[in-house]
Short mmCIF file of N, CA and C in Angstrom, two decimals:
data_model
loop_
_atom_site.label_atom_id
_atom_site.label_comp_id
_atom_site.label_asym_id
_atom_site.label_seq_id
_atom_site.Cartn_x
_atom_site.Cartn_y
_atom_site.Cartn_z
N UNK A 1 0.85 -1.17 0.00
CA UNK A 1 0.00 0.00 0.00
C UNK A 1 0.89 1.24 0.00
N UNK A 2 0.58 2.16 -0.86
CA UNK A 2 1.34 3.40 -0.93
C UNK A 2 0.64 4.54 -0.21
N UNK A 3 1.42 5.31 0.50
CA UNK A 3 0.91 6.50 1.19
C UNK A 3 1.42 7.74 0.47
N UNK A 4 0.51 8.58 0.05
CA UNK A 4 0.89 9.84 -0.59
C UNK A 4 1.45 10.78 0.47
N UNK A 5 2.57 11.45 0.19
CA UNK A 5 3.11 12.40 1.17
C UNK A 5 2.09 13.42 1.64
N UNK A 6 1.23 13.90 0.75
CA UNK A 6 0.23 14.89 1.13
C UNK A 6 -0.73 14.32 2.18
N UNK A 7 -1.00 13.02 2.12
CA UNK A 7 -1.87 12.38 3.10
C UNK A 7 -1.16 12.26 4.44
N UNK A 8 0.11 11.86 4.41
CA UNK A 8 0.89 11.74 5.65
C UNK A 8 0.97 13.09 6.35
N UNK A 9 1.29 14.14 5.60
CA UNK A 9 1.39 15.46 6.21
C UNK A 9 0.02 15.99 6.65
N UNK A 10 -1.03 15.61 5.94
CA UNK A 10 -2.38 15.97 6.37
C UNK A 10 -2.72 15.34 7.71
N UNK A 11 -2.33 14.07 7.88
CA UNK A 11 -2.53 13.41 9.17
C UNK A 11 -1.77 14.16 10.27
N UNK A 12 -0.52 14.49 10.01
CA UNK A 12 0.29 15.18 11.02
C UNK A 12 -0.34 16.54 11.36
N UNK A 13 -0.80 17.25 10.34
CA UNK A 13 -1.43 18.56 10.56
C UNK A 13 -2.66 18.43 11.46
N UNK A 14 -3.52 17.47 11.18
CA UNK A 14 -4.74 17.29 11.96
C UNK A 14 -4.45 16.72 13.34
N UNK A 15 -3.58 15.72 13.41
CA UNK A 15 -3.31 15.05 14.69
C UNK A 15 -2.63 15.96 15.71
N UNK A 16 -1.93 16.98 15.24
CA UNK A 16 -1.22 17.88 16.16
C UNK A 16 -1.96 19.20 16.39
N UNK A 17 -3.18 19.31 15.88
CA UNK A 17 -3.93 20.56 15.96
C UNK A 17 -4.81 20.64 17.21
N UNK A 18 -4.64 21.70 17.95
CA UNK A 18 -5.50 21.95 19.12
C UNK A 18 -6.92 22.34 18.69
N UNK A 19 -7.08 22.77 17.47
CA UNK A 19 -8.41 23.11 16.96
C UNK A 19 -9.22 21.85 16.66
N UNK A 20 -8.53 20.75 16.41
CA UNK A 20 -9.21 19.51 16.03
C UNK A 20 -9.34 18.54 17.21
N UNK A 21 -8.28 18.39 17.97
CA UNK A 21 -8.26 17.44 19.07
C UNK A 21 -8.11 18.15 20.41
N UNK A 22 -8.84 17.68 21.39
CA UNK A 22 -8.72 18.23 22.74
C UNK A 22 -7.33 17.98 23.28
N UNK A 23 -6.81 16.79 23.01
CA UNK A 23 -5.45 16.44 23.43
C UNK A 23 -4.65 16.05 22.18
N UNK A 24 -4.15 17.03 21.44
CA UNK A 24 -3.44 16.72 20.21
C UNK A 24 -2.14 15.96 20.47
N UNK A 25 -1.72 15.25 19.44
CA UNK A 25 -0.45 14.54 19.50
C UNK A 25 0.68 15.55 19.50
N UNK A 26 1.79 15.19 20.08
CA UNK A 26 3.02 15.95 19.87
C UNK A 26 3.53 15.58 18.48
N UNK A 27 4.44 16.37 17.97
CA UNK A 27 5.04 16.03 16.67
C UNK A 27 5.68 14.66 16.74
N UNK A 28 6.35 14.37 17.84
CA UNK A 28 7.02 13.07 18.00
C UNK A 28 6.01 11.93 18.02
N UNK A 29 4.86 12.13 18.66
CA UNK A 29 3.83 11.09 18.68
C UNK A 29 3.26 10.86 17.28
N UNK A 30 2.99 11.94 16.57
CA UNK A 30 2.48 11.81 15.20
C UNK A 30 3.50 11.12 14.31
N UNK A 31 4.77 11.47 14.48
CA UNK A 31 5.83 10.82 13.71
C UNK A 31 5.88 9.34 14.03
N UNK A 32 5.71 8.98 15.29
CA UNK A 32 5.73 7.56 15.68
C UNK A 32 4.58 6.80 15.03
N UNK A 33 3.42 7.42 14.90
CA UNK A 33 2.30 6.77 14.22
C UNK A 33 2.66 6.52 12.76
N UNK A 34 3.20 7.54 12.10
CA UNK A 34 3.60 7.39 10.69
C UNK A 34 4.65 6.29 10.56
N UNK A 35 5.63 6.28 11.44
CA UNK A 35 6.67 5.25 11.40
C UNK A 35 6.06 3.86 11.60
N UNK A 36 5.03 3.75 12.45
CA UNK A 36 4.38 2.45 12.66
C UNK A 36 3.67 1.99 11.39
N UNK A 37 3.08 2.93 10.65
CA UNK A 37 2.48 2.57 9.37
C UNK A 37 3.53 2.04 8.42
N UNK A 38 4.66 2.76 8.34
CA UNK A 38 5.71 2.40 7.39
C UNK A 38 6.42 1.11 7.78
N UNK A 39 6.30 0.70 9.02
CA UNK A 39 6.91 -0.56 9.47
C UNK A 39 6.09 -1.78 9.03
N UNK A 40 4.88 -1.56 8.54
CA UNK A 40 4.03 -2.67 8.11
C UNK A 40 4.50 -3.19 6.76
N UNK A 41 4.42 -4.50 6.55
CA UNK A 41 4.84 -5.07 5.27
C UNK A 41 4.07 -4.45 4.10
N UNK A 42 4.79 -4.08 3.08
CA UNK A 42 4.18 -3.58 1.85
C UNK A 42 3.74 -2.12 1.88
N UNK A 43 3.99 -1.42 2.97
CA UNK A 43 3.60 -0.01 3.06
C UNK A 43 4.81 0.85 2.72
N UNK A 44 4.61 1.81 1.84
CA UNK A 44 5.70 2.70 1.44
C UNK A 44 5.16 4.09 1.10
N UNK A 45 6.05 5.04 1.01
CA UNK A 45 5.71 6.41 0.61
C UNK A 45 5.79 6.51 -0.91
N UNK A 46 4.77 7.08 -1.52
CA UNK A 46 4.75 7.25 -2.96
C UNK A 46 5.64 8.42 -3.38
N UNK A 47 6.20 8.32 -4.58
CA UNK A 47 7.07 9.37 -5.12
C UNK A 47 6.23 10.53 -5.63
N UNK A 48 6.61 11.72 -5.27
CA UNK A 48 5.90 12.92 -5.74
C UNK A 48 6.80 13.75 -6.65
N UNK A 49 7.44 13.09 -7.59
CA UNK A 49 8.35 13.77 -8.51
C UNK A 49 7.63 14.44 -9.67
N UNK A 50 8.37 14.64 -10.74
CA UNK A 50 7.87 15.36 -11.92
C UNK A 50 6.66 14.68 -12.56
N UNK A 51 6.68 13.35 -12.64
CA UNK A 51 5.54 12.64 -13.22
C UNK A 51 4.27 12.93 -12.41
N UNK A 52 4.42 12.93 -11.10
CA UNK A 52 3.27 13.21 -10.24
C UNK A 52 2.77 14.64 -10.43
N UNK A 53 3.68 15.58 -10.53
CA UNK A 53 3.30 16.97 -10.77
C UNK A 53 2.51 17.09 -12.07
N UNK A 54 3.04 16.52 -13.14
CA UNK A 54 2.37 16.60 -14.44
C UNK A 54 1.00 15.94 -14.41
N UNK A 55 0.91 14.79 -13.77
CA UNK A 55 -0.37 14.07 -13.71
C UNK A 55 -1.38 14.86 -12.87
N UNK A 56 -0.93 15.47 -11.78
CA UNK A 56 -1.83 16.29 -10.96
C UNK A 56 -2.39 17.45 -11.77
N UNK A 57 -1.53 18.11 -12.54
CA UNK A 57 -1.99 19.22 -13.38
C UNK A 57 -2.99 18.75 -14.43
N UNK A 58 -2.77 17.55 -14.99
CA UNK A 58 -3.73 16.97 -15.94
C UNK A 58 -5.07 16.71 -15.28
N UNK A 59 -5.03 16.16 -14.07
CA UNK A 59 -6.27 15.87 -13.34
C UNK A 59 -7.04 17.16 -13.08
N UNK A 60 -6.33 18.20 -12.64
CA UNK A 60 -6.99 19.49 -12.38
C UNK A 60 -7.57 20.08 -13.66
N UNK A 61 -6.83 19.98 -14.76
CA UNK A 61 -7.34 20.48 -16.04
C UNK A 61 -8.60 19.71 -16.44
N UNK A 62 -8.61 18.42 -16.14
CA UNK A 62 -9.77 17.59 -16.47
C UNK A 62 -11.05 18.00 -15.76
N UNK A 63 -10.93 18.51 -14.54
CA UNK A 63 -12.12 18.96 -13.81
C UNK A 63 -12.37 20.46 -13.99
N UNK A 64 -11.40 21.16 -14.56
CA UNK A 64 -11.58 22.57 -14.87
C UNK A 64 -11.51 23.51 -13.69
N UNK A 65 -10.97 23.04 -12.59
CA UNK A 65 -10.82 23.88 -11.41
C UNK A 65 -9.70 23.32 -10.55
N UNK A 66 -9.30 24.08 -9.55
CA UNK A 66 -8.27 23.60 -8.61
C UNK A 66 -8.79 23.88 -7.21
N UNK A 67 -8.44 25.02 -6.65
CA UNK A 67 -8.91 25.46 -5.32
C UNK A 67 -8.99 24.30 -4.33
N UNK A 68 -10.18 24.01 -3.84
CA UNK A 68 -10.35 22.99 -2.80
C UNK A 68 -10.09 21.57 -3.29
N UNK A 69 -10.01 21.37 -4.59
CA UNK A 69 -9.76 20.02 -5.12
C UNK A 69 -8.27 19.73 -5.32
N UNK A 70 -7.41 20.68 -5.04
CA UNK A 70 -5.98 20.50 -5.32
C UNK A 70 -5.38 19.32 -4.57
N UNK A 71 -5.65 19.20 -3.29
CA UNK A 71 -5.11 18.07 -2.53
C UNK A 71 -5.70 16.76 -3.02
N UNK A 72 -7.01 16.75 -3.29
CA UNK A 72 -7.64 15.54 -3.81
C UNK A 72 -7.03 15.15 -5.15
N UNK A 73 -6.73 16.13 -5.98
CA UNK A 73 -6.12 15.86 -7.28
C UNK A 73 -4.73 15.24 -7.12
N UNK A 74 -3.98 15.68 -6.12
CA UNK A 74 -2.67 15.08 -5.86
C UNK A 74 -2.81 13.61 -5.50
N UNK A 75 -3.80 13.30 -4.68
CA UNK A 75 -4.05 11.91 -4.28
C UNK A 75 -4.51 11.10 -5.49
N UNK A 76 -5.42 11.66 -6.28
CA UNK A 76 -5.91 10.98 -7.47
C UNK A 76 -4.77 10.70 -8.45
N UNK A 77 -3.88 11.66 -8.62
CA UNK A 77 -2.74 11.47 -9.53
C UNK A 77 -1.88 10.30 -9.10
N UNK A 78 -1.63 10.17 -7.80
CA UNK A 78 -0.89 9.01 -7.31
C UNK A 78 -1.61 7.72 -7.68
N UNK A 79 -2.92 7.70 -7.51
CA UNK A 79 -3.69 6.49 -7.83
C UNK A 79 -3.60 6.16 -9.31
N UNK A 80 -3.69 7.16 -10.17
CA UNK A 80 -3.58 6.91 -11.60
C UNK A 80 -2.19 6.37 -11.95
N UNK A 81 -1.16 6.96 -11.40
CA UNK A 81 0.21 6.52 -11.69
C UNK A 81 0.44 5.09 -11.22
N UNK A 82 -0.08 4.75 -10.06
CA UNK A 82 0.12 3.42 -9.47
C UNK A 82 -0.92 2.40 -9.92
N UNK A 83 -1.89 2.82 -10.75
CA UNK A 83 -3.02 1.96 -11.13
C UNK A 83 -3.69 1.39 -9.88
N UNK A 84 -3.98 2.28 -8.95
CA UNK A 84 -4.52 1.88 -7.65
C UNK A 84 -5.86 2.58 -7.40
N UNK A 85 -6.55 2.10 -6.40
CA UNK A 85 -7.80 2.72 -5.96
C UNK A 85 -7.50 3.69 -4.82
N UNK A 86 -8.40 4.64 -4.63
CA UNK A 86 -8.35 5.55 -3.50
C UNK A 86 -9.44 5.11 -2.52
N UNK A 87 -9.05 4.86 -1.28
CA UNK A 87 -10.02 4.52 -0.24
C UNK A 87 -10.40 5.79 0.49
N UNK A 88 -11.64 6.23 0.32
CA UNK A 88 -12.09 7.48 0.93
C UNK A 88 -13.61 7.52 1.02
N UNK A 89 -14.10 8.28 1.96
CA UNK A 89 -15.54 8.54 2.08
C UNK A 89 -15.86 9.92 1.50
N UNK A 90 -14.87 10.60 0.98
CA UNK A 90 -15.01 11.95 0.41
C UNK A 90 -15.60 11.85 -1.00
N UNK A 91 -16.81 12.34 -1.17
CA UNK A 91 -17.49 12.22 -2.46
C UNK A 91 -16.89 13.10 -3.55
N UNK A 92 -16.04 14.06 -3.20
CA UNK A 92 -15.39 14.89 -4.22
C UNK A 92 -14.55 14.06 -5.18
N UNK A 93 -14.06 12.91 -4.74
CA UNK A 93 -13.23 12.09 -5.62
C UNK A 93 -14.01 11.56 -6.81
N UNK A 94 -15.33 11.56 -6.73
CA UNK A 94 -16.16 11.16 -7.85
C UNK A 94 -16.07 12.11 -9.03
N UNK A 95 -15.51 13.27 -8.82
CA UNK A 95 -15.35 14.25 -9.90
C UNK A 95 -14.21 13.90 -10.85
N UNK A 96 -13.35 12.98 -10.45
CA UNK A 96 -12.21 12.61 -11.29
C UNK A 96 -12.57 11.39 -12.13
N UNK A 97 -12.74 11.64 -13.44
CA UNK A 97 -13.15 10.58 -14.36
C UNK A 97 -12.19 9.40 -14.31
N UNK A 98 -12.77 8.22 -14.31
CA UNK A 98 -12.04 6.95 -14.37
C UNK A 98 -11.23 6.63 -13.12
N UNK A 99 -11.37 7.40 -12.05
CA UNK A 99 -10.67 7.09 -10.81
C UNK A 99 -11.41 5.98 -10.08
N UNK A 100 -10.69 4.95 -9.67
CA UNK A 100 -11.27 3.85 -8.90
C UNK A 100 -11.32 4.27 -7.44
N UNK A 101 -12.54 4.45 -6.92
CA UNK A 101 -12.73 4.90 -5.54
C UNK A 101 -13.44 3.80 -4.75
N UNK A 102 -12.89 3.49 -3.58
CA UNK A 102 -13.49 2.52 -2.67
C UNK A 102 -13.89 3.28 -1.41
N UNK A 103 -15.17 3.21 -1.07
CA UNK A 103 -15.66 3.89 0.13
C UNK A 103 -15.63 2.89 1.28
N UNK A 104 -14.71 3.05 2.23
CA UNK A 104 -14.59 2.07 3.32
C UNK A 104 -15.74 2.12 4.32
N UNK A 105 -16.58 3.15 4.24
CA UNK A 105 -17.71 3.28 5.16
C UNK A 105 -18.93 2.52 4.65
N UNK A 106 -19.03 2.35 3.37
CA UNK A 106 -20.20 1.67 2.78
C UNK A 106 -20.00 0.19 2.66
#
């Protein structure tokens, strides 16, 4: 399973926020969680190089907007590059044509 860097940093942003959690994680605690994910067999960080940049821009052009969809487009681009599905309950991902989306809540 690949983890997009934007998702990892999103977790760290939310987990360490006093606006989100009554008792937020310290940076070290959040890092330990990420390290525990990466210690699992088959889990790795996805590459966000030039191919990913180009694919993200293509995805955004395909929907004709960016703004609030920019992070979602980065995740979708990783899925397209890896020929993988995105596991999410976020219905915005339905805006990306041909993206394989799995809703873990349903």
